[in-house]
XYZ file of C-alpha atoms in Angstrom:
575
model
C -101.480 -67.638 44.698
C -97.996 -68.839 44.808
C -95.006 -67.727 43.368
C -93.182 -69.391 39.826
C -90.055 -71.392 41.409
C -86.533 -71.229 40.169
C -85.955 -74.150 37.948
C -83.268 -76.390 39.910
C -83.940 -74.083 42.767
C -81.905 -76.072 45.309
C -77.829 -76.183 43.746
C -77.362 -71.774 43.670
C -78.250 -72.217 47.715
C -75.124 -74.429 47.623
C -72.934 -72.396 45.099
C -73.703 -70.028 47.592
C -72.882 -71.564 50.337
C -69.714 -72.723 48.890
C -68.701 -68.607 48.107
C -69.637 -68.299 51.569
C -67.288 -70.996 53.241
C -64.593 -69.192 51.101
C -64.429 -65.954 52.425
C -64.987 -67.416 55.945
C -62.508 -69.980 55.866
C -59.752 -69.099 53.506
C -56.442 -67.935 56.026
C -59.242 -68.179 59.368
C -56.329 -68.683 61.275
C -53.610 -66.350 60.002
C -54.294 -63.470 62.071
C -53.802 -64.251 66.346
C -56.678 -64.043 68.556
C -57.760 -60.296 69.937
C -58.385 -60.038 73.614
C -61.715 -60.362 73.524
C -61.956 -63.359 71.539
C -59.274 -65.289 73.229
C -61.018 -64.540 76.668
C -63.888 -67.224 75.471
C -61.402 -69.145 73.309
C -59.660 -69.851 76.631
C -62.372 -70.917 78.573
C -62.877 -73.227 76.151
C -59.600 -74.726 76.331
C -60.008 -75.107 80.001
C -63.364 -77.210 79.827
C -61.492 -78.975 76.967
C -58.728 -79.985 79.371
C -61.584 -80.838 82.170
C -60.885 -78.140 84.335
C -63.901 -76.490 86.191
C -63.996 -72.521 85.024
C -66.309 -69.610 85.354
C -67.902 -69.420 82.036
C -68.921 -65.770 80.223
C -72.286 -65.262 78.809
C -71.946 -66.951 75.288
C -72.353 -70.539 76.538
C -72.571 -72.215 72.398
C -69.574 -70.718 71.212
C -67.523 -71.933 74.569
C -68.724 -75.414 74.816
C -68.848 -76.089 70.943
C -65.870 -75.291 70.906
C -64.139 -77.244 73.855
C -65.673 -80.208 71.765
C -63.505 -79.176 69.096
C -60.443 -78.098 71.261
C -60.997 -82.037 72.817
C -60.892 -83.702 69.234
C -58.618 -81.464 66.968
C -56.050 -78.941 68.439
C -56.182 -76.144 69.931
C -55.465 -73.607 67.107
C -56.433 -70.136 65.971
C -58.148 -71.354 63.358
C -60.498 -73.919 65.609
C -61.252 -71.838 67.825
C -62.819 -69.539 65.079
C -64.044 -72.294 62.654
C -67.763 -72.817 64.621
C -68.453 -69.167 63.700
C -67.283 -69.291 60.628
C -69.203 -72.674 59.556
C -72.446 -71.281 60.970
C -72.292 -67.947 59.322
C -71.711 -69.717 55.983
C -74.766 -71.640 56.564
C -76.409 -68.818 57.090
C -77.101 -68.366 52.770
C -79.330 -71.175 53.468
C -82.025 -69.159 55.727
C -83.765 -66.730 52.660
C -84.829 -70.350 51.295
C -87.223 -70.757 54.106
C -88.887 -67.474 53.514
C -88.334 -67.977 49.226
C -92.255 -68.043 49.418
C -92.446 -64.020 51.019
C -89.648 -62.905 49.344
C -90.235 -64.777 45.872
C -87.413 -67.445 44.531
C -85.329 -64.639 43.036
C -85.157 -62.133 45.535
C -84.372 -64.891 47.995
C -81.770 -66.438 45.953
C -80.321 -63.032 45.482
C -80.146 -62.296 49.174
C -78.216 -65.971 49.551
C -75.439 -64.811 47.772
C -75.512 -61.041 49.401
C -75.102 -62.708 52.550
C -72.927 -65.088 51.298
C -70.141 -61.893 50.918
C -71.503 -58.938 52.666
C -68.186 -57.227 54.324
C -69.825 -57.112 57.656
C -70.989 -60.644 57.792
C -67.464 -62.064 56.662
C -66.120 -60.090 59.442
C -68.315 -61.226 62.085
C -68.044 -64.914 61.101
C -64.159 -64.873 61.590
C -64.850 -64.143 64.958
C -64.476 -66.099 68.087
C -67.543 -64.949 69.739
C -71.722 -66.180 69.118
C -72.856 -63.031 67.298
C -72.837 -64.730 63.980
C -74.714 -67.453 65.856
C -77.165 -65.835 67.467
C -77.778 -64.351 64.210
C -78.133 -67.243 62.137
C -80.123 -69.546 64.741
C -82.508 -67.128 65.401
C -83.393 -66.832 61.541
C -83.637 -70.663 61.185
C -85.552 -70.932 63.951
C -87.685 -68.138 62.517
C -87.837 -69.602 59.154
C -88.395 -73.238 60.493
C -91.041 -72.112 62.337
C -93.365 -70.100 59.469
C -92.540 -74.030 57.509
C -94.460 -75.999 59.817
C -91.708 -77.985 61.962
C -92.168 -77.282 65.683
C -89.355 -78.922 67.090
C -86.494 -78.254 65.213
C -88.008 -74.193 65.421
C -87.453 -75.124 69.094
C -84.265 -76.712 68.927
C -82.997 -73.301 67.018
C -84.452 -70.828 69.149
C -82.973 -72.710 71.629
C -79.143 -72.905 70.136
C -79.744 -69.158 69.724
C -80.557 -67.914 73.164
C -77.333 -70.115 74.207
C -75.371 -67.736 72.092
C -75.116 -64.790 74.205
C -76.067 -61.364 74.665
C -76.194 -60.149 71.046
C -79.627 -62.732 70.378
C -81.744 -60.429 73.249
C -80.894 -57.644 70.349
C -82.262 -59.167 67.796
C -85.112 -60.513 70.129
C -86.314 -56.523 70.931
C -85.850 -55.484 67.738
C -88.468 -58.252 66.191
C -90.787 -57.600 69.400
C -90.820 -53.942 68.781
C -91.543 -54.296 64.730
C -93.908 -57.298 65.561
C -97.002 -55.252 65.072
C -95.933 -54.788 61.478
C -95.590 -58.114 60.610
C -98.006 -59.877 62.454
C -100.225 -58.382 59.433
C -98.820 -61.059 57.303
C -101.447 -64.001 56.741
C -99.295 -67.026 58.305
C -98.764 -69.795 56.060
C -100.391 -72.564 58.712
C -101.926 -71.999 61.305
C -99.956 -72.531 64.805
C -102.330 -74.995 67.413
C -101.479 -75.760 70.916
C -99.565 -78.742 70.051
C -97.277 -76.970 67.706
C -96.150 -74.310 70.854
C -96.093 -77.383 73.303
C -93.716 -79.256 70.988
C -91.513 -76.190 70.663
C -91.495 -75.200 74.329
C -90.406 -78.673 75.052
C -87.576 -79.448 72.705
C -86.690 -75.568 73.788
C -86.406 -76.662 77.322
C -84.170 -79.262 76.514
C -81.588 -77.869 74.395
C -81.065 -75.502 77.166
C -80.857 -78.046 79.307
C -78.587 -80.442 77.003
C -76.978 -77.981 74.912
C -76.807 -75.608 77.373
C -74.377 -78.307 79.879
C -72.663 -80.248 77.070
C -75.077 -83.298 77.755
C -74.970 -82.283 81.772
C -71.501 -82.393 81.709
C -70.448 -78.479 82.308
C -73.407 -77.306 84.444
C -71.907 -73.678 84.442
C -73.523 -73.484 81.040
C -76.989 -72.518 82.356
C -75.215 -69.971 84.570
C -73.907 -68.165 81.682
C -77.318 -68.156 79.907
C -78.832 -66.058 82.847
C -75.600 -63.970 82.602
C -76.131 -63.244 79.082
C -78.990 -60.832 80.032
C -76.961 -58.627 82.731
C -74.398 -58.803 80.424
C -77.295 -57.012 77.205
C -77.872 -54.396 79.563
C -74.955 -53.524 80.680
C -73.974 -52.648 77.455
C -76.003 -50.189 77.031
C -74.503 -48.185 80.319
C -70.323 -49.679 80.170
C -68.193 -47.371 78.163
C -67.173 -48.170 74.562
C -64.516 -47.274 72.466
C -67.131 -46.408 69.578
C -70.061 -43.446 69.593
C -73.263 -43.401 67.840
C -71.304 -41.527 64.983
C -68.254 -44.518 64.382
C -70.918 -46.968 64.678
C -73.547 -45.132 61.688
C -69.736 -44.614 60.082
C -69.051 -48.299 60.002
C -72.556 -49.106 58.466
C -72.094 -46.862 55.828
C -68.842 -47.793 54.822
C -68.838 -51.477 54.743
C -72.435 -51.671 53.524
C -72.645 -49.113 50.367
C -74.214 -51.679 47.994
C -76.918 -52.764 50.049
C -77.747 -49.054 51.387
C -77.859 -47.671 47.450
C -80.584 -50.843 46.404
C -82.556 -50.457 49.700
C -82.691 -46.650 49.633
C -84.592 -47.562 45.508
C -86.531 -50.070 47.177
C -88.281 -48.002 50.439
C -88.760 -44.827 47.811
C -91.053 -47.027 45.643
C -92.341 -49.003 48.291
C -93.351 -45.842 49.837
C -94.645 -44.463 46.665
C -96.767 -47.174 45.557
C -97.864 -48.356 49.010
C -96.359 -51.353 49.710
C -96.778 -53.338 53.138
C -94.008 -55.232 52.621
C -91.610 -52.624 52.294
C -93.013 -50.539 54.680
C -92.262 -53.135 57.325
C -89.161 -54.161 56.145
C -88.219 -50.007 56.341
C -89.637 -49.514 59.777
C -87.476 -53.127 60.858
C -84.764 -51.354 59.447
C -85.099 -48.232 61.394
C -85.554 -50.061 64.766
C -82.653 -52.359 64.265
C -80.286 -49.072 63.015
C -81.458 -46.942 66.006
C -80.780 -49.546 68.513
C -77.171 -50.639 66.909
C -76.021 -46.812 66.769
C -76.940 -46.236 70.519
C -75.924 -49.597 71.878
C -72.402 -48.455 70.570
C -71.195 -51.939 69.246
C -70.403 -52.129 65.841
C -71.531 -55.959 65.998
C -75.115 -55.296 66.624
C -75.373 -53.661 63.125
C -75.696 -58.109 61.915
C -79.419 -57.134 62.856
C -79.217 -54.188 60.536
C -77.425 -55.938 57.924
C -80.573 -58.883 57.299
C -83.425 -56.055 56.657
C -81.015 -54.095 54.382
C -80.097 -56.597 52.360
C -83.299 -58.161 51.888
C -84.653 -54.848 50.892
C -81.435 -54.745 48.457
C -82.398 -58.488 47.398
C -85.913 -57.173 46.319
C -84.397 -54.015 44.534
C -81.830 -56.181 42.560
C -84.396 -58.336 41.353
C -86.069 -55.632 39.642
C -83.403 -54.604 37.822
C -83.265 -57.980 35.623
C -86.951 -56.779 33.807
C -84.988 -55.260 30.972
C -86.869 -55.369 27.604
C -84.592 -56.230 24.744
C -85.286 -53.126 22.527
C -83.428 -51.189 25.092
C -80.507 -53.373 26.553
C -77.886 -51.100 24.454
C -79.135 -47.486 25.815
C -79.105 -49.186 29.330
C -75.567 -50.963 28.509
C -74.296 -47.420 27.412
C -75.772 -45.531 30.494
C -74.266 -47.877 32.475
C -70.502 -48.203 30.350
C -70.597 -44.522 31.217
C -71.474 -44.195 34.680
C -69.077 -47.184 35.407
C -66.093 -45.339 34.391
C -66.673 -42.233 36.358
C -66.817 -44.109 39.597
C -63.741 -45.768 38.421
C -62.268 -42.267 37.498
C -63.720 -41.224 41.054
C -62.459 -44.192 42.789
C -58.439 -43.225 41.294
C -58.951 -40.372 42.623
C -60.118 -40.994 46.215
C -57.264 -43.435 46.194
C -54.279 -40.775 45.094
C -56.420 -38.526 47.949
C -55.777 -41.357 50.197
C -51.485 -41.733 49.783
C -51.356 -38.152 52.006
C -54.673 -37.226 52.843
C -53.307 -34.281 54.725
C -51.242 -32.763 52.045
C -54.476 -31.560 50.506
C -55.704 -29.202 52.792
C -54.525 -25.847 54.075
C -54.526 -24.506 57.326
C -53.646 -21.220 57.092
C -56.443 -18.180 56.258
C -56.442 -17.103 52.164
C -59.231 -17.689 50.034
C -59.469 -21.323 50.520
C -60.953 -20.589 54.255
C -64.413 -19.207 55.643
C -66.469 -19.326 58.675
C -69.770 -20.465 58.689
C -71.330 -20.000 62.405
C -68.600 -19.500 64.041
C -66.456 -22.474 62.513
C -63.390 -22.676 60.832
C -63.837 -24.298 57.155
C -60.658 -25.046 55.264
C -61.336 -25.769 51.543
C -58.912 -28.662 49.641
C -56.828 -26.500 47.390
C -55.046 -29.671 45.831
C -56.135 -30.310 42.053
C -57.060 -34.201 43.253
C -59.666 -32.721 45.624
C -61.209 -30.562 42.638
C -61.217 -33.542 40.270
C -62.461 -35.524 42.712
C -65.438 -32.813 43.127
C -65.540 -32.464 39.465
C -65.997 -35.769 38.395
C -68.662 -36.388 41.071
C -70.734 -33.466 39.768
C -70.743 -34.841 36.030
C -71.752 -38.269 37.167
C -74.647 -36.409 38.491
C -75.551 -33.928 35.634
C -74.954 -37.347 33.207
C -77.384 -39.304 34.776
C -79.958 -35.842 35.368
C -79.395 -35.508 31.521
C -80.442 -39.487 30.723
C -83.483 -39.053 32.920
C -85.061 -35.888 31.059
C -83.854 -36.536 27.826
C -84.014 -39.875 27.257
C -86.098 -42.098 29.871
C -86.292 -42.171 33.928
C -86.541 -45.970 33.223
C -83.075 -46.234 31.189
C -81.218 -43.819 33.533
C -82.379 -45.923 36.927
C -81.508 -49.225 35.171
C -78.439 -47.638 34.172
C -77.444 -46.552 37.117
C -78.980 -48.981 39.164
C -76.422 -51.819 36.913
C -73.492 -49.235 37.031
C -73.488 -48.866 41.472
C -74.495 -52.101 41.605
C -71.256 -53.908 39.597
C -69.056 -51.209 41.419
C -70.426 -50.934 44.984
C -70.334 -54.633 43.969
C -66.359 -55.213 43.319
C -65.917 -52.662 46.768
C -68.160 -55.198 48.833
C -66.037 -58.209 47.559
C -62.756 -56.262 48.865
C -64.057 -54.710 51.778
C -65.116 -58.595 52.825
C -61.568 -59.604 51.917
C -60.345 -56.834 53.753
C -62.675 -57.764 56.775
C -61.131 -61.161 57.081
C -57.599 -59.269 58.205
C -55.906 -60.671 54.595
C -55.906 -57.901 52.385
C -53.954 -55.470 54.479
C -51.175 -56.925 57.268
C -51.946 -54.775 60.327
C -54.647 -53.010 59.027
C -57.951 -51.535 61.050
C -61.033 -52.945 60.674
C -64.135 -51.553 62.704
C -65.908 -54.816 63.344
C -63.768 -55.378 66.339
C -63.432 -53.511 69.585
C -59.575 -54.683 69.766
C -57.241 -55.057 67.303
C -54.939 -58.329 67.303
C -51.613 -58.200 68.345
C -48.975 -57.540 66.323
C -45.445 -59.652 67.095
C -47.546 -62.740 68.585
C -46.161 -64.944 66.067
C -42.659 -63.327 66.532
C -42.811 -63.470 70.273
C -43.402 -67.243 70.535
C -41.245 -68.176 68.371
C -38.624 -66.459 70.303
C -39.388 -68.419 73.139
C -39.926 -71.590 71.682
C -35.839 -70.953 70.491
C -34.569 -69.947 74.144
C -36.593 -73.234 75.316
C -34.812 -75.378 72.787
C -31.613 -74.122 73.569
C -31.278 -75.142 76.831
C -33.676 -77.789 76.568
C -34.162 -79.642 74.010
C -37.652 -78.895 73.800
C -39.785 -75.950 72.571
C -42.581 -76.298 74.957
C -40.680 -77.323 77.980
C -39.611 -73.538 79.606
C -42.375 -71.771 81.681
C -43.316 -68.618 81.281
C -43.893 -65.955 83.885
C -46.588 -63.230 83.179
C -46.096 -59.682 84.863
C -48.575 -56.943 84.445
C -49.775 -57.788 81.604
C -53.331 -58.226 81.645
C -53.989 -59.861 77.690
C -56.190 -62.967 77.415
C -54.343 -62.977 73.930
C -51.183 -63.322 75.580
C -51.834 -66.284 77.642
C -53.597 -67.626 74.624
C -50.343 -67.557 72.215
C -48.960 -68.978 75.587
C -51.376 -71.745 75.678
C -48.957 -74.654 75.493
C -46.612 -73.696 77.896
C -46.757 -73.536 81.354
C -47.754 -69.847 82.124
C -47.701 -68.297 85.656
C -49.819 -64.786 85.990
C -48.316 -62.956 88.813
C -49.092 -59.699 89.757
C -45.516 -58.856 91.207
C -42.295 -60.925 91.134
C -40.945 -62.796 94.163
C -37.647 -61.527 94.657
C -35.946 -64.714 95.604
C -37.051 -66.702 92.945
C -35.425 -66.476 88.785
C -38.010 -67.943 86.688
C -36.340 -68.892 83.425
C -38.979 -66.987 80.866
C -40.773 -63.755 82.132
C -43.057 -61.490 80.689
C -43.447 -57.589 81.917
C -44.664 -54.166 80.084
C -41.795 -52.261 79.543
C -39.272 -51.746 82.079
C -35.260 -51.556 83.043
C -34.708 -54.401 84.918
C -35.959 -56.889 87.327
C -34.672 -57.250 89.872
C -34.359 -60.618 90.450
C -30.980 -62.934 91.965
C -30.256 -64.098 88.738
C -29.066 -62.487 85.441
C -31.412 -62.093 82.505
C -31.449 -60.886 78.576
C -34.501 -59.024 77.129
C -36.080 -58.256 74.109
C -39.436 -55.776 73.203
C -41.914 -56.778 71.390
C -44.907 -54.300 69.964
C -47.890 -56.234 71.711
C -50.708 -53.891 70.689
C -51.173 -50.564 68.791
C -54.708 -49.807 69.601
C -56.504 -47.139 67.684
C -56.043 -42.928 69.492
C -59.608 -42.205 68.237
C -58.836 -38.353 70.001
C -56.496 -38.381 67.141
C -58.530 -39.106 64.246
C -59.440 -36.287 61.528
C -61.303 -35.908 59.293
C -58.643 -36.333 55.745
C -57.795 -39.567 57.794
C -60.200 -41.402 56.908
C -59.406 -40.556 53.092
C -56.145 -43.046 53.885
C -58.502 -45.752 55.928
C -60.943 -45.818 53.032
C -58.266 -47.296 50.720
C -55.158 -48.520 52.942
C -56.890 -49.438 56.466
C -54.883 -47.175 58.072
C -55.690 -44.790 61.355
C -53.458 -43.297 64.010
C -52.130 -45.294 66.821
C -49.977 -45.908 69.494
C -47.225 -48.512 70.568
C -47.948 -50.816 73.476
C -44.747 -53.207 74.399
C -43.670 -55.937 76.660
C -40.850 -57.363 76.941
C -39.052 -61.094 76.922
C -36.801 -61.508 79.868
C -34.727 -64.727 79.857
C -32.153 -65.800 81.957
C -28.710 -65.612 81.278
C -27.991 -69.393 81.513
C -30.336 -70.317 79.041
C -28.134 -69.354 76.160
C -25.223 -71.861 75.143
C -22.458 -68.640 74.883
C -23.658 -68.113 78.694
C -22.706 -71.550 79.604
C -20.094 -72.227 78.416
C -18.003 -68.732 79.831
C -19.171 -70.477 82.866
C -17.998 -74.439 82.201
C -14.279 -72.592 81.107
C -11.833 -72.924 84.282
């Protein structure tokens, strides 16, 4: 028995698609590359200007993007734009499995990918996350339709995408059993896996050497596994606790609808949920202990289909009792609003609240200090939260269970709703200037945009040109760096030769350098990456709502020579 179809199915997939493209695209390249995206982004550049270069383990993303690099420019906003245009076309993947999930529930889940927070933010990243991600879906969902070589062509794109696709790959191994219950739409013959194997084969081969023409491609798809498991050993910035942190706090909406949808499932029995909960636990378990807040994509796809499903639901509304579920939910919505103010006036000084000195307000429990919040916001804040709950305990007994979930259920959802919209703005580095977003392992650099324009002025003083100076790079070890540097001629030296006065150098901070010549120098705040030893608990009160977390200064400065600035030459043309 199939399922009723969507009338005009097809045109929501591309509404969706087109929400999708503007979240991803919309000020892509505002913010300068991190580190660890320009490290790729600039291996790209080099195969782009036909130089031969070790490539890292994310062969797609690097030669995709030299293609790009070759026809267009070398921008920001290139070298991010292959992510971004195959994470939008990832709302396209729940059509291909419309038929499991049912034409609502999958067009649902289009447009929950389409601005999921922690999607967004991986799609405005130079790296293949978002495309190992979205290949190995299609190739997924290609596959259960029938078509054996473009399943292969996929699976192929996505195992070129680096080491984030052998995630997702033990994550569907280990929950195969589970879904290998599933009747199969057609059944696979020994023609269907030859034809896949083959046109497998040859994307690596093709797509992984851009045609045969950058054989260090393959090399990096080997290196891709090392590069997995070393991840689970190499030291990370983030611990199982930041990581479950960042889940929780960019994905609200679809945790509240799937957390409905496993309790019935559950209750009643269902297969399909049960599977979909224990994917969800594998993919959650591995992310938090892997340490890498990017791993949690895998998490995100279960959740939100389970979300999807939940959502769905919530439409079946009779019409004799669309007003008592419009007032339940009218209610509800403006104590989270009333909560939200709150959290908000919390989060101006988050430290203000609290006392640390002993009086009533402070107790021990095992040994541990607790202080209390004596600040009237804090008591509000608990207030409020404990008459949403009584409100909604009152609708259930004295009026229906059915009214006060749909309530509810329509309340969280519009709320959590409006939060996912702004965290995903947020995500894409727009909302706040500077601000921290957990997605990444670095945060950008802060005066890139003021740095090189400083140079580009010393250059056309004293040459006419803006590009024309080189640039000398002292121990300072940022691919981001020599990425804003990209168009100039940049030296890396580890120390300075002594009888030589470059005209532009580049050092951490320092008094002088020593060199024959003269020079004039400016700091610039490079980085300010995140003291995480620093980080208490009322801070995260002011991250919630401003994106702001403890951190400290790194500069460099600008030297330049003294006869690069008119005033310097001409003291010295005057007799």
């Amino acid at each position: 028995m199939t399922s009723p179809r969507l009338k005009y199915e097809g045109w929501p997939y591309w509404l969706a698609f087109l929400v999708a493209l503007g979240f991803r695209l919309i000020q892509l390249g505002a913010n300068p590359l991190t580190d660890s995206e320009a490290q790729f982004a600039l291996q790209a550049l080099r195969i782009a200007q036909g130089e031969n270069s070790l490539l890292g383990p994310q062969p797609v993303y690097i030669l995709f993007t030299s293609v790009l690099f070759l026809v267009t420019e070398s921008t920001n906003f290139m070298a991010r734009f292959i992510p971004a245009l195959v994470g939008s076309a990832l709302v396209f993947a729940p059509y291909y499995f419309r038929e499991k999930l049912k034409p609502l529930p999958a067009l649902i889940l289009a447009f929950l990918f389409a601005f999921d927070p922690g999607l967004v933010a991986l799609s405005r990243q130079a790296s293949g996350t978002i495309l190992a991600v979205t290949f190995l879906l299609f190739a997924w969902g290609i596959w259960r339709d029938g078509r054996a070589i473009p399943a292969g062509i996929l699976a192929g794109l996505a195992l070129l995408s680096g080491p984030s696709v052998w995630s997702g790959l033990l994550i569907l191994g280990l929950t195969f059993i589970f879904f290998r219950l599933t009747t199969p739409s057609a059944q696979t013959t020994q023609y269907d896996l030859r034809s896949t194997g083959i046109s497998l084969l040859a994307t690596l081969l093709l797509g992984g050497t851009l045609l045969l023409t950058t054989p260090n491609g393959l090399s990096a798809l080997f290196n891709s596994i090392p590069a997995y498991v070393q991840g689970w050993t190499s030291p990370s910035v983030l611990n199982p606790g930041r990581v479950l942190f960042t889940f929780l706090v960019y994905e609200p909406l679809g945790i509240f609808l799937a957390i409905f949808a496993l309790i019935r499932g559950f209750r009643l029995g269902s297969r399909r949920v049960i599977r979909l909960g224990v994917w969800l636990g594998i993919s959650l378990l591995i992310a938090i202990f892997y340490r890498q807040a990017t791993e949690l994509a895998w998490v995100i796809i279960p959740l939100l289909i389970l979300a999807a499903q939940e959502l769905s639901r919530s439409f079946d509304i009779y019409r004799e009792e669309r007003v008592e579920i419009g007032v339940v939910a009218g209610a509800v919505m403006i104590l989270l609003i009333y909560i939200w103010f709150n959290v908000a006036s919390i989060g101006l000084n988050p430290y203000e609240q609290f006392v640390s000195s002993t009086g009533p307000s402070t107790f021990s429990i095992l040994g541990w200090v607790v202080n209390m919040p004596t600040n009237p916001r804090y008591v509000v804040l608990f207030g409020a939260s404990l008459i949403l709950v009584v409100c909604i305990s009152l609708v259930a007994f004295g009026w229906s269970p059915r009214t006060a979930r749909l309530g509810m259920t329509w309340s969280f959802s519009l709320f959590l709703g409006v939060y996912a919209l702004a965290a995903a703005w947020g995500a894409s580095g727009t909302r706040t200037p500077n601000g921290v977003e957990l997605w990444t392992p670095d945060q950008p650099p802060v005066q890139a945009d003021l740095l090189l324009s400083s140079i580009r002025d010393v250059s056309l003083f004293s040459s006419g040109d803006i590009e024309s100076q080189p640039v000398t790079v002292m121990g300072v070890n940022s691919p981001a760096l020599e990425w804003a540097l990209r168009n100039h001629d940049v030296e890396v030296v580890s120390v300075l030769d002594p009888l030589n006065a470059p005209p532009l150098v580049i050092t951490p901070l320092m008094n002088e350098l020593g060199l024959p010549s003269a020079y004039r120098g400016q700091d610039f705040t490079w980085r300010q990456p995140l003291v995480w030893e620093n980080v208490q608990g009322p801070d995260w009160f002011r991250w919630l709502v401003y994106r702001q977390l403890p951190r400290e200064t790194e500069s460099i400065i600008l030297w330049a020579r003294d006869d690069l600035f008119p005033d310097a030459r001409e003291n010295v043309q005057q007799p």
